[in-house]
Amino acid sequence: MGFSKSIKEEALISSRRCCCICHEFVGLYTNVHHIVPIEQNGEDILENAIVLCLTCHGEVGHYNNKHPIGNKYSFSELKEHKQKWFEWCNNNPYAPLPKSPIVISPHEIPLGSKEWCPLSQIDLYNKTDTFLYQLWIKILVNSRQLDQENVNISLGNSPMDSKMEFGNKYLLDQQLLQINAVDSKNNKCIFLVIDKINPKTSYSFGITINSAKLTDYRDSLY
Ligand SMILES: [Zn+2]
């Protein structure tokens, strides 16, 4: 047999299409592998599925007991890797992946129930030793009452007095662009495009909300 389409899909979503062993994002090149092989009565169920990259899949699947080199992956070790990685993905659905060159915090800004929201801050850090160019950050506006236009973003922690407007795009700073859009799932979102970020450097963005009375405590920005 083999895993059904829905089990494969669930495994791919739960792993964010990363390898459960090395945590590398592999996108298209994911393998949904049987932890206990079918020929050893492994079942086609989610509990027996692990998402692997091509390299790890090769290592897990090809071990020659007659010519042992290194240490063989045991079923229990694979289950543990999978469980820990699925757990991380479940607890951090919007966080950049651990191998991502940038760290963003917080991952969620609750908007609360207020007439207006005081300045909130998002911090961005470049972990690498290299310059990063053309960085796109997607902010989901999870609120029915709030439109992207009501969200003001500024570099540093003082609100911007002036910004240049071009349709749905705002040039906030010489190196910061805000694009208000909806994504393919029709979610309201804002793309922040940053021209360049320096190695090992932190940046702060101030976020203020315009007017729009918020009554729903569940409203938040991701
Ligand atoms: Zn891997």
Short mmCIF file of N, CA and C in Angstrom, two decimals, residues 7 34 37 40-41 52-53 65 90 103 110 114-116 130 155 161 175 193 198-200 207 214 220 222:
data_model
loop_
_atom_site.label_atom_id
_atom_site.label_comp_id
_atom_site.label_asym_id
_atom_site.label_seq_id
_atom_site.Cartn_x
_atom_site.Cartn_y
_atom_site.Cartn_z
N ILE A 7 -2.91 11.40 4.85
CA ILE A 7 -1.89 11.19 5.88
C ILE A 7 -0.58 11.89 5.49
N HIS A 34 8.20 5.43 6.14
CA HIS A 34 7.64 4.53 7.17
C HIS A 34 8.70 4.32 8.25
N PRO A 37 9.14 -0.29 8.65
CA PRO A 37 8.85 -0.59 7.24
C PRO A 37 7.64 -1.52 7.06
N GLN A 40 7.99 -5.11 7.63
CA GLN A 40 8.05 -5.54 9.05
C GLN A 40 6.73 -5.21 9.75
N ASN A 41 5.68 -5.21 8.97
CA ASN A 41 4.32 -4.96 9.44
C ASN A 41 4.07 -3.53 9.92
N LEU A 52 11.29 13.25 5.99
CA LEU A 52 12.76 13.30 5.92
C LEU A 52 13.23 13.99 4.65
N CYS A 53 14.43 14.55 4.70
CA CYS A 53 15.06 15.09 3.50
C CYS A 53 15.70 13.92 2.74
N ASN A 65 23.48 -4.35 7.68
CA ASN A 65 23.82 -5.04 8.93
C ASN A 65 25.06 -5.93 8.78
N ASN A 90 4.16 22.68 16.00
CA ASN A 90 2.83 22.95 16.55
C ASN A 90 2.87 24.14 17.51
N VAL A 103 15.79 36.03 13.26
CA VAL A 103 14.92 35.74 14.40
C VAL A 103 13.94 36.92 14.49
N PRO A 110 -1.16 40.59 20.38
CA PRO A 110 -2.59 40.65 20.64
C PRO A 110 -3.04 42.12 20.64
N LYS A 114 -9.53 47.84 22.78
CA LYS A 114 -9.20 49.22 23.14
C LYS A 114 -9.64 50.16 22.04
N GLU A 115 -9.73 51.42 22.36
CA GLU A 115 -10.00 52.43 21.34
C GLU A 115 -8.80 52.52 20.41
N TRP A 116 -7.64 52.41 20.99
CA TRP A 116 -6.42 52.48 20.19
C TRP A 116 -5.36 51.63 20.85
N THR A 130 26.61 37.54 7.44
CA THR A 130 26.56 38.17 6.11
C THR A 130 25.41 39.17 6.02
N LEU A 155 10.30 52.31 11.44
CA LEU A 155 11.61 51.79 11.83
C LEU A 155 12.01 52.51 13.10
N ASP A 161 6.02 60.27 11.09
CA ASP A 161 5.18 61.44 10.84
C ASP A 161 4.76 61.45 9.39
N GLN A 175 14.87 52.48 3.27
CA GLN A 175 15.10 51.05 3.04
C GLN A 175 13.97 50.17 3.56
N VAL A 193 9.05 44.97 3.28
CA VAL A 193 10.22 44.63 2.47
C VAL A 193 11.38 45.49 2.96
N ASN A 198 22.11 44.30 8.21
CA ASN A 198 23.53 44.06 8.48
C ASN A 198 23.74 42.78 9.28
N PRO A 199 24.93 42.19 9.16
CA PRO A 199 25.22 40.97 9.93
C PRO A 199 25.14 41.21 11.44
N LYS A 200 24.67 40.21 12.18
CA LYS A 200 24.63 40.25 13.65
C LYS A 200 24.05 41.56 14.19
N ILE A 207 4.92 49.44 15.85
CA ILE A 207 3.62 49.21 15.20
C ILE A 207 2.54 49.95 15.98
N LEU A 214 -11.47 48.28 18.65
CA LEU A 214 -11.35 46.83 18.64
C LEU A 214 -12.15 46.25 19.79
N SER A 220 -5.50 39.75 16.55
CA SER A 220 -4.06 39.82 16.75
C SER A 220 -3.34 39.98 15.41
N TYR A 222 0.04 38.55 13.41
CA TYR A 222 1.06 37.50 13.46
C TYR A 222 2.28 37.95 12.69
#
